[in-house]
Amino acid sequence: KAHLKLSQFNNTFSYRGKTWLKLYQTYVKPSLLYASEAWRPTTQELIEKLEGVQKRAMRMAGGMGDKNYRDACREAGMNLIREELDVSDMTRVYRIMYGRDKIEKSVLWKMEQAREGAGRKRFQEKEVTRTLATQRKEIQKQSFASRIQDEWNNLSDGIKKARNPKAFRSSYKKATNLV
């Protein structure tokens, strides 16, 4: 579907450059990222297929030149598709953890209970950071709840305690050196 949209743009527009990339970001890239939490590809081959669409758009825009793909994306103000998928996943976790989505976090994760003793206060301050996935079967290990668990737990508390999803998204991008 994304390649078809690129072909239609190629046949319709003769101008290339920043405008071409804006068209790509507005009409094509959202179809690559839509509902990625549910269908996210897990194999390198499938991820490269998605990246191939963006590589093709960069070549059509004339933005790559002698640069490699990653540098061309950075210069155009875009992230790799893989990085965008990570941002999308982490933003969804934030929304679930803080009750901004109508998904109960206990359905996806078993939250650790506060311990008795000296570490109790410190644990309560970091309650958001502690999760344990409940998936045991091999097929469930690539599910949304399992694949984001370690990355979420490794985020700093400052990022996790952002005041809203937009602030979380920008601080996460800043922490992971994304555009």
mmCIF file with all atom_site columns, C-alpha atoms in Angstrom:
data_model
loop_
_atom_site.group_PDB
_atom_site.id
_atom_site.type_symbol
_atom_site.label_atom_id
_atom_site.label_alt_id
_atom_site.label_comp_id
_atom_site.label_asym_id
_atom_site.label_entity_id
_atom_site.label_seq_id
_atom_site.pdbx_PDB_ins_code
_atom_site.Cartn_x
_atom_site.Cartn_y
_atom_site.Cartn_z
_atom_site.occupancy
_atom_site.B_iso_or_equiv
_atom_site.pdbx_formal_charge
_atom_site.auth_seq_id
_atom_site.auth_comp_id
_atom_site.auth_asym_id
_atom_site.auth_atom_id
_atom_site.pdbx_PDB_model_num
ATOM 1   C CA . LYS A 1 1   ? 0.000  0.000   0.000   1.00 0.00 ? 1   LYS A CA 1
ATOM 2   C CA . ALA A 1 2   ? 2.807  2.405   0.887   1.00 0.00 ? 2   ALA A CA 1
ATOM 3   C CA . HIS A 1 3   ? 4.732  1.593   -2.300  1.00 0.00 ? 3   HIS A CA 1
ATOM 4   C CA . LEU A 1 4   ? 1.547  2.231   -4.293  1.00 0.00 ? 4   LEU A CA 1
ATOM 5   C CA . LYS A 1 5   ? 1.156  5.664   -2.695  1.00 0.00 ? 5   LYS A CA 1
ATOM 6   C CA . LEU A 1 6   ? 4.791  6.484   -3.519  1.00 0.00 ? 6   LEU A CA 1
ATOM 7   C CA . SER A 1 7   ? 4.220  5.470   -7.142  1.00 0.00 ? 7   SER A CA 1
ATOM 8   C CA . GLN A 1 8   ? 1.160  7.711   -7.320  1.00 0.00 ? 8   GLN A CA 1
ATOM 9   C CA . PHE A 1 9   ? 3.174  10.650  -5.983  1.00 0.00 ? 9   PHE A CA 1
ATOM 10  C CA . ASN A 1 10  ? 5.943  9.891   -8.454  1.00 0.00 ? 10  ASN A CA 1
ATOM 11  C CA . ASN A 1 11  ? 3.489  10.025  -11.363 1.00 0.00 ? 11  ASN A CA 1
ATOM 12  C CA . THR A 1 12  ? 1.716  13.145  -10.080 1.00 0.00 ? 12  THR A CA 1
ATOM 13  C CA . PHE A 1 13  ? 4.471  15.439  -8.816  1.00 0.00 ? 13  PHE A CA 1
ATOM 14  C CA . SER A 1 14  ? 7.570  16.430  -10.734 1.00 0.00 ? 14  SER A CA 1
ATOM 15  C CA . TYR A 1 15  ? 9.100  18.589  -7.995  1.00 0.00 ? 15  TYR A CA 1
ATOM 16  C CA . ARG A 1 16  ? 11.401 16.794  -5.583  1.00 0.00 ? 16  ARG A CA 1
ATOM 17  C CA . GLY A 1 17  ? 12.970 17.915  -2.338  1.00 0.00 ? 17  GLY A CA 1
ATOM 18  C CA . LYS A 1 18  ? 11.535 19.096  0.986   1.00 0.00 ? 18  LYS A CA 1
ATOM 19  C CA . THR A 1 19  ? 7.990  19.177  -0.408  1.00 0.00 ? 19  THR A CA 1
ATOM 20  C CA . TRP A 1 20  ? 8.299  15.564  -1.515  1.00 0.00 ? 20  TRP A CA 1
ATOM 21  C CA . LEU A 1 21  ? 9.415  14.516  1.954   1.00 0.00 ? 21  LEU A CA 1
ATOM 22  C CA . LYS A 1 22  ? 6.502  16.420  3.534   1.00 0.00 ? 22  LYS A CA 1
ATOM 23  C CA . LEU A 1 23  ? 4.114  14.498  1.274   1.00 0.00 ? 23  LEU A CA 1
ATOM 24  C CA . TYR A 1 24  ? 5.784  11.250  2.318   1.00 0.00 ? 24  TYR A CA 1
ATOM 25  C CA . GLN A 1 25  ? 5.563  12.108  6.026   1.00 0.00 ? 25  GLN A CA 1
ATOM 26  C CA . THR A 1 26  ? 1.934  13.210  5.716   1.00 0.00 ? 26  THR A CA 1
ATOM 27  C CA . TYR A 1 27  ? 0.438  10.497  3.516   1.00 0.00 ? 27  TYR A CA 1
ATOM 28  C CA . VAL A 1 28  ? 2.720  7.453   3.433   1.00 0.00 ? 28  VAL A CA 1
ATOM 29  C CA . LYS A 1 29  ? 4.543  7.174   6.756   1.00 0.00 ? 29  LYS A CA 1
ATOM 30  C CA . PRO A 1 30  ? 1.343  7.089   8.866   1.00 0.00 ? 30  PRO A CA 1
ATOM 31  C CA . SER A 1 31  ? 0.202  3.995   6.985   1.00 0.00 ? 31  SER A CA 1
ATOM 32  C CA . LEU A 1 32  ? 3.489  2.302   7.942   1.00 0.00 ? 32  LEU A CA 1
ATOM 33  C CA . LEU A 1 33  ? 3.120  3.182   11.616  1.00 0.00 ? 33  LEU A CA 1
ATOM 34  C CA . TYR A 1 34  ? -0.642 2.845   12.115  1.00 0.00 ? 34  TYR A CA 1
ATOM 35  C CA . ALA A 1 35  ? -1.515 0.566   15.068  1.00 0.00 ? 35  ALA A CA 1
ATOM 36  C CA . SER A 1 36  ? 2.079  -0.635  15.272  1.00 0.00 ? 36  SER A CA 1
ATOM 37  C CA . GLU A 1 37  ? 1.635  -1.833  18.850  1.00 0.00 ? 37  GLU A CA 1
ATOM 38  C CA . ALA A 1 38  ? -0.607 -4.607  17.545  1.00 0.00 ? 38  ALA A CA 1
ATOM 39  C CA . TRP A 1 39  ? 1.178  -5.718  14.387  1.00 0.00 ? 39  TRP A CA 1
ATOM 40  C CA . ARG A 1 40  ? 4.794  -4.694  14.904  1.00 0.00 ? 40  ARG A CA 1
ATOM 41  C CA . PRO A 1 41  ? 7.149  -6.855  12.832  1.00 0.00 ? 41  PRO A CA 1
ATOM 42  C CA . THR A 1 42  ? 9.574  -8.940  14.838  1.00 0.00 ? 42  THR A CA 1
ATOM 43  C CA . THR A 1 43  ? 11.965 -10.309 12.230  1.00 0.00 ? 43  THR A CA 1
ATOM 44  C CA . GLN A 1 44  ? 14.749 -8.305  10.645  1.00 0.00 ? 44  GLN A CA 1
ATOM 45  C CA . GLU A 1 45  ? 13.390 -9.142  7.190   1.00 0.00 ? 45  GLU A CA 1
ATOM 46  C CA . LEU A 1 46  ? 9.996  -7.576  7.899   1.00 0.00 ? 46  LEU A CA 1
ATOM 47  C CA . ILE A 1 47  ? 11.533 -4.480  9.460   1.00 0.00 ? 47  ILE A CA 1
ATOM 48  C CA . GLU A 1 48  ? 13.755 -4.053  6.388   1.00 0.00 ? 48  GLU A CA 1
ATOM 49  C CA . LYS A 1 49  ? 10.650 -4.180  4.182   1.00 0.00 ? 49  LYS A CA 1
ATOM 50  C CA . LEU A 1 50  ? 9.219  -1.214  6.069   1.00 0.00 ? 50  LEU A CA 1
ATOM 51  C CA . GLU A 1 51  ? 12.551 0.609   5.961   1.00 0.00 ? 51  GLU A CA 1
ATOM 52  C CA . GLY A 1 52  ? 12.645 -0.075  2.208   1.00 0.00 ? 52  GLY A CA 1
ATOM 53  C CA . VAL A 1 53  ? 9.615  2.142   1.689   1.00 0.00 ? 53  VAL A CA 1
ATOM 54  C CA . GLN A 1 54  ? 11.343 5.035   3.440   1.00 0.00 ? 54  GLN A CA 1
ATOM 55  C CA . LYS A 1 55  ? 14.611 4.393   1.564   1.00 0.00 ? 55  LYS A CA 1
ATOM 56  C CA . ARG A 1 56  ? 12.687 4.531   -1.700  1.00 0.00 ? 56  ARG A CA 1
ATOM 57  C CA . ALA A 1 57  ? 11.047 7.815   -0.690  1.00 0.00 ? 57  ALA A CA 1
ATOM 58  C CA . MET A 1 58  ? 14.454 9.281   0.201   1.00 0.00 ? 58  MET A CA 1
ATOM 59  C CA . ARG A 1 59  ? 15.870 8.230   -3.175  1.00 0.00 ? 59  ARG A CA 1
ATOM 60  C CA . MET A 1 60  ? 12.867 9.679   -4.998  1.00 0.00 ? 60  MET A CA 1
ATOM 61  C CA . ALA A 1 61  ? 13.251 12.974  -3.141  1.00 0.00 ? 61  ALA A CA 1
ATOM 62  C CA . GLY A 1 62  ? 16.902 13.138  -4.111  1.00 0.00 ? 62  GLY A CA 1
ATOM 63  C CA . GLY A 1 63  ? 17.894 13.493  -0.478  1.00 0.00 ? 63  GLY A CA 1
ATOM 64  C CA . MET A 1 64  ? 20.364 10.652  -0.161  1.00 0.00 ? 64  MET A CA 1
ATOM 65  C CA . GLY A 1 65  ? 23.195 11.644  -2.494  1.00 0.00 ? 65  GLY A CA 1
ATOM 66  C CA . ASP A 1 66  ? 26.400 10.042  -1.248  1.00 0.00 ? 66  ASP A CA 1
ATOM 67  C CA . LYS A 1 67  ? 25.137 9.719   2.313   1.00 0.00 ? 67  LYS A CA 1
ATOM 68  C CA . ASN A 1 68  ? 24.036 6.505   3.913   1.00 0.00 ? 68  ASN A CA 1
ATOM 69  C CA . TYR A 1 69  ? 20.372 6.008   4.726   1.00 0.00 ? 69  TYR A CA 1
ATOM 70  C CA . ARG A 1 70  ? 20.574 6.910   8.418   1.00 0.00 ? 70  ARG A CA 1
ATOM 71  C CA . ASP A 1 71  ? 22.436 10.181  7.758   1.00 0.00 ? 71  ASP A CA 1
ATOM 72  C CA . ALA A 1 72  ? 20.026 11.136  4.979   1.00 0.00 ? 72  ALA A CA 1
ATOM 73  C CA . CYS A 1 73  ? 17.081 10.570  7.322   1.00 0.00 ? 73  CYS A CA 1
ATOM 74  C CA . ARG A 1 74  ? 18.665 12.692  10.041  1.00 0.00 ? 74  ARG A CA 1
ATOM 75  C CA . GLU A 1 75  ? 19.364 15.498  7.584   1.00 0.00 ? 75  GLU A CA 1
ATOM 76  C CA . ALA A 1 76  ? 15.734 15.367  6.399   1.00 0.00 ? 76  ALA A CA 1
ATOM 77  C CA . GLY A 1 77  ? 14.540 15.519  10.029  1.00 0.00 ? 77  GLY A CA 1
ATOM 78  C CA . MET A 1 78  ? 13.197 11.963  10.112  1.00 0.00 ? 78  MET A CA 1
ATOM 79  C CA . ASN A 1 79  ? 13.876 8.891   12.214  1.00 0.00 ? 79  ASN A CA 1
ATOM 80  C CA . LEU A 1 80  ? 14.222 5.353   10.978  1.00 0.00 ? 80  LEU A CA 1
ATOM 81  C CA . ILE A 1 81  ? 10.984 3.356   10.923  1.00 0.00 ? 81  ILE A CA 1
ATOM 82  C CA . ARG A 1 82  ? 12.371 1.049   13.632  1.00 0.00 ? 82  ARG A CA 1
ATOM 83  C CA . GLU A 1 83  ? 12.977 4.039   15.899  1.00 0.00 ? 83  GLU A CA 1
ATOM 84  C CA . GLU A 1 84  ? 9.490  5.414   15.239  1.00 0.00 ? 84  GLU A CA 1
ATOM 85  C CA . LEU A 1 85  ? 8.024  2.037   16.191  1.00 0.00 ? 85  LEU A CA 1
ATOM 86  C CA . ASP A 1 86  ? 9.951  2.140   19.483  1.00 0.00 ? 86  ASP A CA 1
ATOM 87  C CA . VAL A 1 87  ? 8.685  5.648   20.249  1.00 0.00 ? 87  VAL A CA 1
ATOM 88  C CA . SER A 1 88  ? 5.133  4.555   19.474  1.00 0.00 ? 88  SER A CA 1
ATOM 89  C CA . ASP A 1 89  ? 5.430  1.537   21.784  1.00 0.00 ? 89  ASP A CA 1
ATOM 90  C CA . MET A 1 90  ? 6.842  3.526   24.672  1.00 0.00 ? 90  MET A CA 1
ATOM 91  C CA . THR A 1 91  ? 4.229  6.266   24.320  1.00 0.00 ? 91  THR A CA 1
ATOM 92  C CA . ARG A 1 92  ? 1.494  3.625   24.456  1.00 0.00 ? 92  ARG A CA 1
ATOM 93  C CA . VAL A 1 93  ? 3.020  2.164   27.640  1.00 0.00 ? 93  VAL A CA 1
ATOM 94  C CA . TYR A 1 94  ? 3.054  5.629   29.199  1.00 0.00 ? 94  TYR A CA 1
ATOM 95  C CA . ARG A 1 95  ? -0.607 6.101   28.301  1.00 0.00 ? 95  ARG A CA 1
ATOM 96  C CA . ILE A 1 96  ? -1.540 2.719   29.801  1.00 0.00 ? 96  ILE A CA 1
ATOM 97  C CA . MET A 1 97  ? 0.505  3.167   32.987  1.00 0.00 ? 97  MET A CA 1
ATOM 98  C CA . TYR A 1 98  ? -1.087 6.542   33.739  1.00 0.00 ? 98  TYR A CA 1
ATOM 99  C CA . GLY A 1 99  ? -4.646 5.530   32.845  1.00 0.00 ? 99  GLY A CA 1
ATOM 100 C CA . ARG A 1 100 ? -4.920 7.672   29.706  1.00 0.00 ? 100 ARG A CA 1
ATOM 101 C CA . ASP A 1 101 ? -6.032 4.678   27.638  1.00 0.00 ? 101 ASP A CA 1
ATOM 102 C CA . LYS A 1 102 ? -8.976 2.465   28.485  1.00 0.00 ? 102 LYS A CA 1
ATOM 103 C CA . ILE A 1 103 ? -6.700 -0.497  29.073  1.00 0.00 ? 103 ILE A CA 1
ATOM 104 C CA . GLU A 1 104 ? -6.139 -1.740  32.588  1.00 0.00 ? 104 GLU A CA 1
ATOM 105 C CA . LYS A 1 105 ? -2.403 -2.199  33.187  1.00 0.00 ? 105 LYS A CA 1
ATOM 106 C CA . SER A 1 106 ? -3.066 -5.281  35.325  1.00 0.00 ? 106 SER A CA 1
ATOM 107 C CA . VAL A 1 107 ? -4.306 -7.052  32.173  1.00 0.00 ? 107 VAL A CA 1
ATOM 108 C CA . LEU A 1 108 ? -0.873 -6.680  30.554  1.00 0.00 ? 108 LEU A CA 1
ATOM 109 C CA . TRP A 1 109 ? 1.547  -6.697  33.482  1.00 0.00 ? 109 TRP A CA 1
ATOM 110 C CA . LYS A 1 110 ? 1.750  -8.005  36.986  1.00 0.00 ? 110 LYS A CA 1
ATOM 111 C CA . MET A 1 111 ? 2.965  -5.063  39.024  1.00 0.00 ? 111 MET A CA 1
ATOM 112 C CA . GLU A 1 112 ? 5.416  -5.737  41.841  1.00 0.00 ? 112 GLU A CA 1
ATOM 113 C CA . GLN A 1 113 ? 4.039  -5.135  45.317  1.00 0.00 ? 113 GLN A CA 1
ATOM 114 C CA . ALA A 1 114 ? 5.815  -2.866  47.768  1.00 0.00 ? 114 ALA A CA 1
ATOM 115 C CA . ARG A 1 115 ? 8.147  -4.688  50.122  1.00 0.00 ? 115 ARG A CA 1
ATOM 116 C CA . GLU A 1 116 ? 8.233  -4.285  53.869  1.00 0.00 ? 116 GLU A CA 1
ATOM 117 C CA . GLY A 1 117 ? 11.307 -2.771  55.430  1.00 0.00 ? 117 GLY A CA 1
ATOM 118 C CA . ALA A 1 118 ? 13.891 -0.104  54.682  1.00 0.00 ? 118 ALA A CA 1
ATOM 119 C CA . GLY A 1 119 ? 13.454 -0.051  50.894  1.00 0.00 ? 119 GLY A CA 1
ATOM 120 C CA . ARG A 1 120 ? 9.678  0.502   51.010  1.00 0.00 ? 120 ARG A CA 1
ATOM 121 C CA . LYS A 1 121 ? 9.701  4.305   50.537  1.00 0.00 ? 121 LYS A CA 1
ATOM 122 C CA . ARG A 1 122 ? 12.236 4.146   47.723  1.00 0.00 ? 122 ARG A CA 1
ATOM 123 C CA . PHE A 1 123 ? 10.167 1.431   46.030  1.00 0.00 ? 123 PHE A CA 1
ATOM 124 C CA . GLN A 1 124 ? 6.932  3.436   46.261  1.00 0.00 ? 124 GLN A CA 1
ATOM 125 C CA . GLU A 1 125 ? 8.628  6.390   44.565  1.00 0.00 ? 125 GLU A CA 1
ATOM 126 C CA . LYS A 1 126 ? 9.626  4.117   41.682  1.00 0.00 ? 126 LYS A CA 1
ATOM 127 C CA . GLU A 1 127 ? 6.378  2.139   41.515  1.00 0.00 ? 127 GLU A CA 1
ATOM 128 C CA . VAL A 1 128 ? 5.880  2.994   37.851  1.00 0.00 ? 128 VAL A CA 1
ATOM 129 C CA . THR A 1 129 ? 9.228  1.463   36.954  1.00 0.00 ? 129 THR A CA 1
ATOM 130 C CA . ARG A 1 130 ? 8.570  -2.003  38.318  1.00 0.00 ? 130 ARG A CA 1
ATOM 131 C CA . THR A 1 131 ? 6.748  -4.437  36.077  1.00 0.00 ? 131 THR A CA 1
ATOM 132 C CA . LEU A 1 132 ? 6.869  -8.162  35.523  1.00 0.00 ? 132 LEU A CA 1
ATOM 133 C CA . ALA A 1 133 ? 5.561  -9.656  32.306  1.00 0.00 ? 133 ALA A CA 1
ATOM 134 C CA . THR A 1 134 ? 3.149  -12.518 32.703  1.00 0.00 ? 134 THR A CA 1
ATOM 135 C CA . GLN A 1 135 ? 3.818  -14.145 29.312  1.00 0.00 ? 135 GLN A CA 1
ATOM 136 C CA . ARG A 1 136 ? 5.346  -17.603 29.420  1.00 0.00 ? 136 ARG A CA 1
ATOM 137 C CA . LYS A 1 137 ? 4.769  -19.138 26.011  1.00 0.00 ? 137 LYS A CA 1
ATOM 138 C CA . GLU A 1 138 ? 7.261  -18.579 23.195  1.00 0.00 ? 138 GLU A CA 1
ATOM 139 C CA . ILE A 1 139 ? 4.731  -16.845 20.950  1.00 0.00 ? 139 ILE A CA 1
ATOM 140 C CA . GLN A 1 140 ? 3.804  -14.395 23.701  1.00 0.00 ? 140 GLN A CA 1
ATOM 141 C CA . LYS A 1 141 ? 7.398  -13.202 24.110  1.00 0.00 ? 141 LYS A CA 1
ATOM 142 C CA . GLN A 1 142 ? 7.013  -10.960 21.055  1.00 0.00 ? 142 GLN A CA 1
ATOM 143 C CA . SER A 1 143 ? 3.741  -9.498  22.298  1.00 0.00 ? 143 SER A CA 1
ATOM 144 C CA . PHE A 1 144 ? 3.462  -5.823  23.151  1.00 0.00 ? 144 PHE A CA 1
ATOM 145 C CA . ALA A 1 145 ? 3.538  -6.424  26.911  1.00 0.00 ? 145 ALA A CA 1
ATOM 146 C CA . SER A 1 146 ? 6.728  -8.496  26.773  1.00 0.00 ? 146 SER A CA 1
ATOM 147 C CA . ARG A 1 147 ? 8.757  -6.620  24.187  1.00 0.00 ? 147 ARG A CA 1
ATOM 148 C CA . ILE A 1 148 ? 8.574  -3.243  25.943  1.00 0.00 ? 148 ILE A CA 1
ATOM 149 C CA . GLN A 1 149 ? 9.031  -4.400  29.522  1.00 0.00 ? 149 GLN A CA 1
ATOM 150 C CA . ASP A 1 150 ? 12.822 -4.147  29.782  1.00 0.00 ? 150 ASP A CA 1
ATOM 151 C CA . GLU A 1 151 ? 13.032 -0.901  27.854  1.00 0.00 ? 151 GLU A CA 1
ATOM 152 C CA . TRP A 1 152 ? 10.363 0.689   30.079  1.00 0.00 ? 152 TRP A CA 1
ATOM 153 C CA . ASN A 1 153 ? 12.019 -0.539  33.265  1.00 0.00 ? 153 ASN A CA 1
ATOM 154 C CA . ASN A 1 154 ? 15.371 0.899   32.114  1.00 0.00 ? 154 ASN A CA 1
ATOM 155 C CA . LEU A 1 155 ? 14.002 4.401   31.467  1.00 0.00 ? 155 LEU A CA 1
ATOM 156 C CA . SER A 1 156 ? 14.893 7.074   33.974  1.00 0.00 ? 156 SER A CA 1
ATOM 157 C CA . ASP A 1 157 ? 12.214 8.182   36.422  1.00 0.00 ? 157 ASP A CA 1
ATOM 158 C CA . GLY A 1 158 ? 12.352 11.722  35.043  1.00 0.00 ? 158 GLY A CA 1
ATOM 159 C CA . ILE A 1 159 ? 11.155 10.506  31.655  1.00 0.00 ? 159 ILE A CA 1
ATOM 160 C CA . LYS A 1 160 ? 8.477  8.217   33.090  1.00 0.00 ? 160 LYS A CA 1
ATOM 161 C CA . LYS A 1 161 ? 6.986  10.920  35.249  1.00 0.00 ? 161 LYS A CA 1
ATOM 162 C CA . ALA A 1 162 ? 6.376  13.373  32.400  1.00 0.00 ? 162 ALA A CA 1
ATOM 163 C CA . ARG A 1 163 ? 3.234  15.446  32.826  1.00 0.00 ? 163 ARG A CA 1
ATOM 164 C CA . ASN A 1 164 ? 1.524  14.272  29.605  1.00 0.00 ? 164 ASN A CA 1
ATOM 165 C CA . PRO A 1 165 ? 2.093  11.926  26.629  1.00 0.00 ? 165 PRO A CA 1
ATOM 166 C CA . LYS A 1 166 ? 3.478  14.713  24.445  1.00 0.00 ? 166 LYS A CA 1
ATOM 167 C CA . ALA A 1 167 ? 6.065  15.673  27.067  1.00 0.00 ? 167 ALA A CA 1
ATOM 168 C CA . PHE A 1 168 ? 6.905  11.988  27.546  1.00 0.00 ? 168 PHE A CA 1
ATOM 169 C CA . ARG A 1 169 ? 7.377  11.502  23.804  1.00 0.00 ? 169 ARG A CA 1
ATOM 170 C CA . SER A 1 170 ? 9.708  14.470  23.467  1.00 0.00 ? 170 SER A CA 1
ATOM 171 C CA . SER A 1 171 ? 11.787 13.572  26.535  1.00 0.00 ? 171 SER A CA 1
ATOM 172 C CA . TYR A 1 172 ? 12.039 9.937   25.341  1.00 0.00 ? 172 TYR A CA 1
ATOM 173 C CA . LYS A 1 173 ? 13.205 11.078  21.904  1.00 0.00 ? 173 LYS A CA 1
ATOM 174 C CA . LYS A 1 174 ? 15.745 13.394  23.508  1.00 0.00 ? 174 LYS A CA 1
ATOM 175 C CA . ALA A 1 175 ? 17.054 10.632  25.766  1.00 0.00 ? 175 ALA A CA 1
ATOM 176 C CA . THR A 1 176 ? 17.442 8.208   22.851  1.00 0.00 ? 176 THR A CA 1
ATOM 177 C CA . ASN A 1 177 ? 18.952 10.839  20.493  1.00 0.00 ? 177 ASN A CA 1
ATOM 178 C CA . LEU A 1 178 ? 16.074 10.849  18.011  1.00 0.00 ? 178 LEU A CA 1
ATOM 179 C CA . VAL A 1 179 ? 14.874 13.709  15.856  1.00 0.00 ? 179 VAL A CA 1
#
